[in-house]
CSV table of C-alpha atoms in Angstrom, one decimal:
chain,number,residue,atom,x,y,z
A,150,MET,CA,41.4,-93.2,-191.4
A,151,LEU,CA,38.6,-91.8,-193.6
A,152,ASP,CA,38.4,-88.6,-191.4
A,153,PRO,CA,40.0,-86.5,-194.2
A,154,LEU,CA,37.8,-87.8,-196.9
A,155,LYS,CA,34.8,-87.0,-194.5
A,156,VAL,CA,35.9,-83.6,-193.9
A,157,GLY,CA,36.7,-83.0,-197.8
A,158,PHE,CA,33.2,-84.2,-198.7
A,159,SER,CA,31.4,-82.4,-195.8
A,160,VAL,CA,32.7,-78.7,-197.7
A,161,ILE,CA,30.7,-80.0,-200.6
A,162,ALA,CA,27.9,-81.3,-198.7
A,163,SER,CA,27.1,-78.2,-196.5
A,164,PRO,CA,25.6,-76.2,-199.0
A,165,ILE,CA,23.5,-79.1,-200.3
A,166,GLN,CA,22.4,-79.5,-196.7
A,167,SER,CA,21.5,-75.8,-196.2
A,168,ILE,CA,19.4,-76.0,-199.4
A,169,ALA,CA,17.8,-79.4,-198.2
A,170,GLU,CA,16.7,-77.9,-194.9
A,171,ALA,CA,15.3,-74.5,-196.5
A,172,PRO,CA,11.6,-75.6,-196.9
A,173,TYR,CA,11.7,-76.8,-193.3
A,174,PHE,CA,12.7,-73.3,-192.0
A,175,VAL,CA,10.5,-71.1,-194.7
A,176,THR,CA,7.6,-73.2,-193.2
A,177,ASP,CA,8.7,-72.2,-189.7
A,178,LEU,CA,9.0,-68.6,-191.0
A,179,LEU,CA,5.5,-68.5,-192.5
A,180,ILE,CA,3.9,-70.2,-189.4
A,181,GLU,CA,5.6,-67.3,-187.3
A,182,PHE,CA,4.6,-64.5,-189.9
A,183,PHE,CA,1.2,-65.7,-189.8
A,184,ALA,CA,0.4,-66.3,-186.1
A,185,SER,CA,-2.4,-64.1,-185.1
A,186,ARG,CA,-1.9,-60.9,-182.9
A,187,ASN,CA,-3.8,-62.8,-180.0
A,188,LYS,CA,-1.5,-65.8,-180.1
A,189,MET,CA,1.4,-63.4,-180.1
A,190,GLN,CA,0.3,-61.4,-177.1
A,191,GLU,CA,-0.6,-64.6,-175.3
A,192,LYS,CA,3.0,-66.1,-176.1
A,193,ASN,CA,4.4,-62.8,-174.9
A,194,SER,CA,2.7,-62.8,-171.7
A,195,ASN,CA,3.6,-66.5,-171.2
A,196,LEU,CA,7.3,-65.6,-171.9
A,197,GLU,CA,7.1,-62.4,-169.5
A,198,GLY,CA,6.0,-65.1,-166.8
A,199,GLU,CA,8.8,-67.4,-167.7
A,200,ILE,CA,11.2,-65.0,-167.4
A,201,ARG,CA,9.8,-63.7,-163.9
A,202,ARG,CA,9.9,-67.1,-162.9
A,203,LEU,CA,13.5,-67.9,-164.1
A,204,SER,CA,14.7,-64.7,-162.5
A,205,TYR,CA,13.5,-65.8,-159.2
A,206,SER,CA,14.8,-69.2,-159.7
A,207,SER,CA,18.2,-67.9,-160.8
A,208,GLN,CA,18.5,-65.7,-157.6
A,209,ARG,CA,17.8,-68.7,-155.4
A,210,LEU,CA,20.4,-70.6,-157.3
A,211,ALA,CA,22.9,-67.9,-157.2
A,212,ALA,CA,22.4,-68.3,-153.4
A,213,ILE,CA,22.5,-72.3,-153.3
A,214,GLU,CA,25.6,-71.9,-155.6
A,215,ALA,CA,27.4,-69.4,-153.2
A,216,GLU,CA,26.4,-72.0,-150.5
A,217,ASN,CA,27.7,-74.8,-152.3
A,218,ILE,CA,31.1,-73.1,-153.0
A,219,ARG,CA,31.5,-72.2,-149.3
A,220,LEU,CA,30.5,-75.9,-148.4
A,221,ARG,CA,33.1,-77.4,-150.8
A,222,GLU,CA,35.7,-75.1,-149.7
A,223,LEU,CA,34.9,-76.3,-146.1
A,224,LEU,CA,35.3,-79.8,-147.6
A,225,GLY,CA,38.7,-78.8,-149.2
A,226,SER,CA,37.5,-79.8,-152.6
A,227,ARG,CA,37.8,-77.2,-155.5
A,228,ALA,CA,34.7,-75.5,-156.4
A,229,ARG,CA,33.3,-76.3,-159.9
A,230,LEU,CA,33.6,-73.8,-162.5
A,231,SER,CA,30.5,-71.8,-163.5
A,232,GLU,CA,28.7,-72.7,-166.7
A,233,ASP,CA,30.5,-73.0,-169.8
A,234,VAL,CA,28.6,-73.6,-172.7
A,235,LEU,CA,27.8,-72.7,-176.3
A,236,VAL,CA,24.6,-72.0,-177.7
A,237,ALA,CA,24.0,-73.6,-181.2
A,238,GLU,CA,21.1,-73.5,-183.5
A,239,ILE,CA,19.6,-76.6,-185.2
A,240,VAL,CA,20.4,-76.4,-189.0
A,241,GLY,CA,19.6,-80.0,-190.0
A,242,ILE,CA,17.5,-83.1,-189.1
A,243,ASP,CA,18.2,-86.5,-190.3
A,244,PRO,CA,15.2,-87.7,-192.0
A,245,ASN,CA,16.1,-91.4,-191.5
A,246,ASN,CA,13.1,-93.0,-189.4
A,247,GLN,CA,15.9,-95.3,-187.7
A,248,ARG,CA,18.0,-92.6,-186.5
A,249,ARG,CA,17.7,-89.6,-184.2
A,250,GLU,CA,20.4,-87.1,-185.4
A,251,VAL,CA,20.4,-83.1,-185.8
A,252,VAL,CA,23.1,-81.0,-187.0
A,253,VAL,CA,23.9,-77.8,-185.5
A,254,ASP,CA,25.6,-74.7,-186.7
A,255,LYS,CA,28.5,-74.9,-184.5
A,256,GLY,CA,31.9,-76.9,-185.2
A,257,LYS,CA,35.4,-77.5,-184.9
A,258,GLY,CA,36.0,-73.5,-185.4
A,259,ASP,CA,33.8,-72.8,-182.4
A,260,GLY,CA,35.7,-75.3,-180.4
A,261,VAL,CA,33.2,-78.2,-180.6
A,262,ARG,CA,34.5,-81.6,-180.1
A,263,VAL,CA,33.1,-85.1,-180.4
A,264,ARG,CA,31.6,-86.5,-177.4
A,265,GLN,CA,30.5,-83.1,-175.9
A,266,ALA,CA,27.3,-83.1,-174.1
A,267,VAL,CA,24.1,-81.1,-175.7
A,268,ILE,CA,21.4,-80.0,-173.8
A,269,ASP,CA,18.1,-77.7,-174.5
A,270,ALA,CA,16.2,-75.6,-172.1
A,271,GLU,CA,14.2,-78.7,-170.8
A,272,GLY,CA,16.9,-81.4,-170.4
A,273,LEU,CA,19.8,-83.5,-171.8
A,274,PHE,CA,19.3,-83.5,-175.7
A,275,GLY,CA,22.1,-85.8,-176.8
A,276,GLN,CA,25.9,-85.7,-177.7
A,277,ILE,CA,28.4,-84.6,-180.6
A,278,ILE,CA,29.2,-87.6,-182.6
A,279,ALA,CA,31.0,-85.8,-185.5
A,280,THR,CA,32.2,-82.4,-186.2
A,281,GLY,CA,32.8,-80.2,-189.4
A,282,GLN,CA,34.5,-76.9,-189.6
A,283,SER,CA,31.2,-75.0,-189.0
A,284,ASN,CA,28.7,-77.6,-188.1
A,285,ALA,CA,28.6,-80.7,-185.8
A,286,ARG,CA,26.1,-83.7,-185.9
A,287,VAL,CA,24.4,-84.3,-182.5
A,288,LEU,CA,23.1,-88.0,-181.6
A,289,MET,CA,20.0,-87.5,-179.6
A,290,VAL,CA,19.1,-89.5,-176.4
A,291,SER,CA,16.3,-91.1,-178.4
A,292,ASP,CA,18.3,-92.8,-181.0
A,293,PRO,CA,18.5,-96.4,-180.7
A,294,ARG,CA,22.3,-96.2,-180.7
A,295,HIS,CA,22.4,-93.9,-177.8
A,296,ALA,CA,22.8,-94.9,-174.0
A,297,ILE,CA,23.1,-92.8,-170.8
A,298,PRO,CA,23.9,-93.5,-167.3
A,299,ILE,CA,21.2,-92.1,-165.3
A,300,GLU,CA,20.0,-92.2,-161.6
A,301,ILE,CA,16.8,-91.5,-159.9
A,302,VAL,CA,16.6,-88.4,-157.9
A,303,ARG,CA,14.3,-89.8,-155.2
A,304,SER,CA,16.2,-92.9,-154.5
A,305,GLY,CA,19.6,-92.8,-155.8
A,306,PHE,CA,18.9,-95.8,-157.9
A,307,ARG,CA,21.2,-96.2,-160.9
A,308,SER,CA,20.3,-97.5,-164.4
A,309,ILE,CA,21.0,-96.8,-168.1
A,310,ALA,CA,18.6,-95.2,-170.3
A,311,VAL,CA,18.6,-96.5,-173.9
A,312,GLY,CA,17.1,-94.6,-177.0
A,313,THR,CA,14.0,-96.4,-178.6
A,314,GLY,CA,14.0,-94.4,-181.9
A,315,ARG,CA,10.9,-92.5,-180.6
A,316,ASN,CA,11.3,-89.1,-179.5
A,317,ASP,CA,8.8,-89.6,-176.2
A,318,ARG,CA,10.5,-92.9,-174.9
A,319,LEU,CA,13.5,-94.2,-173.2
A,320,ASP,CA,14.0,-97.8,-172.1
A,321,LEU,CA,15.5,-98.4,-168.7
A,322,GLU,CA,18.0,-101.3,-168.6
A,323,TYR,CA,18.9,-103.3,-165.9
A,324,VAL,CA,16.1,-102.4,-163.6
A,325,SER,CA,16.1,-105.2,-160.9
A,326,THR,CA,12.6,-106.4,-159.6
A,327,THR,CA,13.1,-105.1,-156.2
A,328,ALA,CA,14.4,-101.6,-157.4
A,329,ASP,CA,13.2,-98.4,-155.8
A,330,LEU,CA,11.5,-97.0,-158.8
A,331,ARG,CA,7.9,-95.6,-159.4
A,332,LYS,CA,6.1,-93.5,-161.9
A,333,GLY,CA,6.8,-90.0,-161.8
A,334,ASP,CA,10.6,-90.3,-160.5
A,335,LEU,CA,12.8,-87.8,-162.1
A,336,LEU,CA,15.9,-89.1,-163.8
A,337,VAL,CA,19.1,-87.1,-164.2
A,338,SER,CA,22.5,-88.0,-165.9
A,339,SER,CA,24.5,-89.9,-163.0
A,340,GLY,CA,28.0,-88.7,-164.2
A,341,LEU,CA,29.2,-92.3,-164.5
A,342,GLY,CA,31.2,-93.2,-167.5
A,343,GLY,CA,32.5,-89.4,-167.6
A,344,ARG,CA,30.7,-88.4,-170.9
A,345,PHE,CA,27.6,-86.5,-169.5
A,346,PRO,CA,28.0,-84.2,-166.5
A,347,ARG,CA,26.1,-85.2,-163.5
A,348,GLY,CA,22.5,-84.0,-162.5
A,349,TYR,CA,21.1,-82.8,-165.9
A,350,PRO,CA,17.3,-83.9,-166.0
A,351,VAL,CA,16.8,-86.8,-168.7
A,352,GLY,CA,13.0,-87.7,-168.1
A,353,GLU,CA,10.6,-89.0,-165.9
A,354,VAL,CA,9.7,-92.7,-165.2
A,355,GLN,CA,6.3,-93.5,-167.2
A,356,SER,CA,5.9,-97.1,-166.2
A,357,VAL,CA,7.5,-100.0,-164.6
A,358,ASP,CA,6.3,-103.5,-165.1
A,359,ILE,CA,7.3,-106.0,-162.7
A,360,ASP,CA,7.3,-109.7,-163.6
A,361,PRO,CA,8.5,-112.0,-160.9
A,362,ALA,CA,9.5,-114.7,-163.2
A,363,ARG,CA,12.0,-112.4,-165.1
A,364,SER,CA,15.5,-111.1,-163.7
A,365,TYR,CA,14.6,-107.6,-164.6
A,366,ALA,CA,11.8,-105.2,-164.6
A,367,ASP,CA,10.4,-103.5,-167.7
A,368,ALA,CA,10.6,-99.7,-167.3
A,369,TYR,CA,10.6,-96.8,-169.5
A,370,ALA,CA,10.5,-93.2,-169.1
A,371,SER,CA,9.6,-90.0,-171.2
A,372,ILE,CA,12.2,-87.6,-172.5
A,373,ARG,CA,12.4,-84.1,-170.7
A,374,ALA,CA,14.2,-82.4,-173.8
A,375,GLN,CA,12.0,-81.1,-176.5
A,376,LEU,CA,13.5,-83.1,-179.3
A,377,ASP,CA,11.0,-82.4,-181.8
A,378,THR,CA,10.6,-78.6,-181.0
A,379,SER,CA,13.8,-77.2,-179.9
A,380,ARG,CA,15.4,-74.7,-182.2
A,381,HIS,CA,18.4,-73.8,-180.0
A,382,VAL,CA,20.6,-76.2,-177.9
A,383,LEU,CA,23.5,-75.6,-175.4
A,384,ILE,CA,26.8,-77.5,-176.1
A,385,LEU,CA,28.3,-78.1,-172.8
A,386,PHE,CA,32.0,-77.7,-172.2
A,387,GLU,CA,34.1,-79.4,-169.4
A,388,GLY,CA,33.3,-77.5,-166.2
A,389,ALA,CA,29.7,-77.1,-166.9
A,390,THR,CA,27.3,-77.4,-164.1
A,391,PRO,CA,23.4,-78.2,-163.9
B,246,MET,CA,21.9,-78.6,-227.1
B,247,ASN,CA,25.3,-79.4,-226.3
B,248,ALA,CA,26.6,-82.2,-224.3
B,249,LEU,CA,27.5,-80.2,-221.3
B,250,ILE,CA,24.0,-79.1,-220.7
B,251,ARG,CA,22.7,-82.6,-221.0
B,252,GLY,CA,25.4,-83.6,-218.5
B,253,MET,CA,24.4,-80.9,-216.1
B,254,VAL,CA,20.6,-82.1,-216.5
B,255,VAL,CA,21.8,-85.5,-215.4
B,256,LEU,CA,23.9,-84.3,-212.6
B,257,SER,CA,20.9,-81.9,-211.5
B,258,THR,CA,18.6,-85.0,-211.1
B,259,LEU,CA,21.3,-86.8,-209.0
B,260,LEU,CA,21.6,-83.6,-206.8
B,261,ILE,CA,17.8,-83.3,-206.6
B,262,GLY,CA,17.8,-86.8,-205.4
B,263,MET,CA,20.3,-86.0,-202.9
B,264,LEU,CA,18.3,-83.0,-201.7
B,265,VAL,CA,15.1,-85.0,-201.2
B,266,THR,CA,17.0,-87.7,-199.6
B,267,VAL,CA,18.4,-85.4,-196.9
B,268,GLY,CA,15.5,-82.8,-196.9
B,269,HIS,CA,13.3,-82.8,-193.6
B,270,LEU,CA,9.6,-82.7,-193.7
B,271,PRO,CA,8.1,-79.3,-192.7
B,272,ARG,CA,7.1,-79.0,-188.9
B,273,GLY,CA,3.9,-80.4,-188.0
B,274,VAL,CA,3.9,-83.1,-190.5
B,275,PRO,CA,3.5,-86.4,-188.6
B,276,ASP,CA,6.5,-88.9,-188.6
B,277,TRP,CA,4.9,-91.7,-190.4
B,278,VAL,CA,4.8,-89.4,-193.7
B,279,GLY,CA,8.5,-90.0,-193.5
B,280,LEU,CA,8.1,-93.9,-193.7
B,281,LEU,CA,6.6,-93.3,-197.2
B,282,ARG,CA,9.8,-91.6,-198.3
B,283,PRO,CA,11.8,-93.9,-201.0
B,284,GLU,CA,15.4,-94.5,-201.4
B,285,TRP,CA,15.7,-91.6,-204.0
B,286,MET,CA,19.2,-92.2,-204.8
B,287,VAL,CA,18.6,-95.9,-205.5
B,288,LEU,CA,15.8,-94.9,-208.1
B,289,VAL,CA,17.7,-92.1,-209.8
B,290,CYS,CA,20.9,-94.0,-210.3
B,291,PHE,CA,19.1,-97.1,-211.5
B,292,TYR,CA,16.9,-94.9,-214.0
B,293,TRP,CA,20.1,-93.5,-215.3
B,294,ALA,CA,21.9,-96.7,-215.3
B,295,ILE,CA,19.3,-98.4,-217.6
B,296,GLU,CA,18.8,-95.4,-219.7
B,297,LEU,CA,22.3,-94.4,-220.2
B,298,PRO,CA,24.3,-97.3,-219.3
B,299,GLU,CA,27.5,-95.9,-221.4
B,300,ARG,CA,27.4,-92.5,-219.8
B,301,ILE,CA,27.2,-93.1,-216.0
B,302,GLY,CA,30.4,-94.1,-214.5
B,303,LEU,CA,31.1,-96.5,-211.6
B,304,VAL,CA,33.4,-93.8,-210.0
B,305,GLY,CA,30.7,-91.2,-210.4
B,306,VAL,CA,28.0,-93.1,-208.7
B,307,TRP,CA,30.4,-93.9,-206.1
B,308,LEU,CA,31.3,-90.5,-205.4
B,309,CYS,CA,27.7,-89.4,-205.3
B,310,GLY,CA,27.0,-92.2,-203.0
B,311,THR,CA,30.1,-90.9,-200.5
B,312,LEU,CA,28.5,-87.6,-200.8
B,313,VAL,CA,25.1,-89.0,-199.4
B,314,ASP,CA,26.9,-90.9,-196.7
B,315,VAL,CA,28.4,-87.5,-195.5
B,316,LEU,CA,25.0,-85.8,-195.7
B,317,VAL,CA,23.0,-88.6,-193.7
B,318,GLY,CA,25.8,-89.7,-191.6
B,319,ASP,CA,26.2,-93.2,-192.6
B,320,ALA,CA,29.5,-95.0,-192.4
B,321,ILE,CA,31.7,-93.7,-195.5
B,322,GLY,CA,31.4,-96.2,-198.3
B,323,THR,CA,28.0,-97.5,-197.5
B,324,ASN,CA,26.0,-95.6,-200.1
B,325,GLY,CA,28.8,-95.5,-202.4
B,326,ALA,CA,29.0,-99.3,-202.7
B,327,CYS,CA,25.3,-99.7,-202.6
B,328,LEU,CA,24.6,-97.2,-205.4
B,329,ALA,CA,27.4,-98.7,-207.4
B,330,ALA,CA,25.9,-102.2,-207.1
B,331,VAL,CA,22.6,-100.7,-208.0
B,332,SER,CA,24.1,-99.0,-211.4
B,333,LEU,CA,26.0,-102.5,-212.0
B,334,ALA,CA,22.6,-104.3,-211.9
B,335,GLY,CA,20.9,-101.5,-213.9
B,336,TRP,CA,23.8,-102.0,-216.7
B,337,LYS,CA,23.5,-105.7,-216.6
B,338,LEU,CA,19.7,-106.0,-216.8
B,339,GLN,CA,19.3,-103.0,-219.3
B,340,PRO,CA,18.3,-104.9,-222.3
B,341,ARG,CA,15.9,-107.1,-220.2
B,342,VAL,CA,14.4,-104.3,-218.0
B,343,ARG,CA,13.2,-102.7,-221.4
B,344,LEU,CA,11.2,-105.8,-222.0
B,345,TYR,CA,9.7,-106.1,-218.5
B,346,SER,CA,6.2,-105.0,-217.6
B,347,PRO,CA,5.6,-102.1,-215.0
B,348,PHE,CA,4.7,-104.9,-212.4
B,349,GLN,CA,7.8,-106.7,-213.1
B,350,GLU,CA,10.1,-103.5,-213.0
B,351,VAL,CA,8.4,-102.7,-209.6
B,352,ALA,CA,9.1,-106.0,-208.4
B,353,LEU,CA,12.7,-105.8,-209.5
B,354,VAL,CA,13.2,-102.3,-207.9
B,355,PHE,CA,11.7,-103.6,-204.7
B,356,ALA,CA,14.0,-106.7,-204.7
B,357,MET,CA,17.1,-104.4,-205.5
B,358,CYS,CA,15.9,-101.8,-202.5
B,359,LEU,CA,15.4,-104.5,-200.2
B,360,GLY,CA,19.0,-105.8,-200.8
B,361,VAL,CA,20.6,-102.1,-200.5
B,362,LEU,CA,18.8,-101.6,-197.2
B,363,LEU,CA,19.6,-105.1,-195.7
B,364,ILE,CA,23.2,-104.2,-196.5
B,365,LYS,CA,22.8,-100.7,-194.8
B,366,ALA,CA,21.1,-102.5,-191.9
B,367,PHE,CA,23.8,-105.0,-191.6
B,368,ILE,CA,26.6,-102.3,-191.4
B,369,ASP,CA,24.6,-100.1,-189.0
B,370,ASN,CA,24.0,-103.3,-186.9
B,371,LEU,CA,27.8,-104.1,-187.3
B,372,LEU,CA,29.2,-100.7,-186.4
B,373,ASN,CA,26.4,-99.2,-184.0
B,374,GLY,CA,24.5,-102.2,-182.8
B,375,VAL,CA,21.1,-101.1,-184.2
B,376,ALA,CA,18.6,-103.8,-184.4
B,377,TYR,CA,17.3,-104.9,-187.7
B,378,SER,CA,13.9,-103.1,-188.3
B,379,PRO,CA,10.8,-104.5,-190.2
B,380,TYR,CA,10.4,-100.9,-191.6
B,381,ILE,CA,13.1,-102.0,-193.9
B,382,VAL,CA,10.6,-103.9,-195.9
B,383,PHE,CA,7.9,-101.2,-195.8
B,384,ASN,CA,10.8,-98.9,-197.1
B,385,ALA,CA,11.5,-101.2,-200.1
B,386,VAL,CA,7.8,-101.3,-200.9
B,387,CYS,CA,7.4,-97.6,-201.0
B,388,THR,CA,10.6,-97.4,-203.1
B,389,GLY,CA,9.1,-99.9,-205.6
B,390,LEU,CA,5.9,-97.9,-205.9
B,391,TRP,CA,7.6,-94.7,-206.5
B,392,TRP,CA,9.5,-96.4,-209.4
B,393,ILE,CA,6.6,-95.9,-212.0
B,394,PRO,CA,6.0,-92.0,-211.3
B,395,LEU,CA,9.7,-91.5,-211.1
B,396,TYR,CA,10.2,-93.2,-214.4
B,397,ARG,CA,7.8,-91.1,-216.1
B,398,VAL,CA,9.0,-87.7,-214.7
B,399,LEU,CA,12.7,-88.7,-215.6
B,400,GLY,CA,11.6,-89.9,-218.9
B,401,ARG,CA,10.2,-86.3,-219.6
B,402,VAL,CA,13.3,-84.9,-218.5
B,403,LYS,CA,15.1,-87.1,-220.8
B,404,ALA,CA,13.0,-86.3,-223.9
B,405,SER,CA,12.9,-82.6,-223.0
B,406,PHE,CA,16.6,-82.3,-223.1
B,407,TYR,CA,17.2,-84.9,-225.8
B,408,ILE,CA,19.4,-86.9,-223.8
B,409,ARG,CA,20.4,-90.1,-225.4
């Protein structure tokens, strides 16, 4: 009901947001500008290495994808579409300590809609919760209001990872004391609930504390996505595959 | 200096209040520094409410609050209602606040800010299921402590531009 009001105010709010975030980006620019030559060379060589590694991985993935499509055809199921993503830059960060939200520079005008999943280079980043004409608000996985259905790659055990307000930790809910879960296990989105596509890395199990006197174990995981440092994120459209 | 410029100065302080409310700390600054951030808009609105009670209108304050809601992503109306309540308190208490000692003023701002933060937390809890956090009290204390320096800065601004 209040959406038109919100849209109207967001037109006025947009320049204020840009000005408010200016010091943040100016600091970034200054840090980059004054970075030493050696540091840049080191970064460059690391990036070249990363490119080679990714190129190798993408070649392998292409072969696996082709095989996957063939197998799906054999099974008679429709092949999933190739990656359908939109690159967005983070232009604002909510300074509220109780929340973990960022604003990205793509909005309704670019086809972005509420509930779309957002990832960065490392893993699942969050989801779109509000859209303006040229920007959108992303709720990060670490926000206490955020929960995501996950599964453990090794055992297939399913749980729900809930944000804690800290950018390095997710709490795992409803982990039974007999669950097959151990430190270092990789968590990926399970796709249950339909909000997030299946198979995107979310984090790694850091601790499992089993108390036989309680119904559920206390377990928490780290977050794969670089929530503090990522500048660019990918907004996933229906049909995107990990 | 004409009334328009003086009005613009008051509006600018509100705008700066919004900017520092939304502005993010530079990269590399630890997260805990963010905890020292006060409720800037509560401070600015309260200041103008006690200094210019006949000039600051409820509708204007409410609109400012709504803009803050959009900027920080709160439910529409949350900050509008809270800032309007703060301004109303400022108008009612204005004759008394002038006689208060700095310590009493800080205590009043703390109590008021705690009320505002509890209302916001209540709405957040109701709409999003966010648990109440003890940081609310810390945030209110910080806001109270920022009152004296902010009062002096805005006092200078008011005197420099002959705002009465």
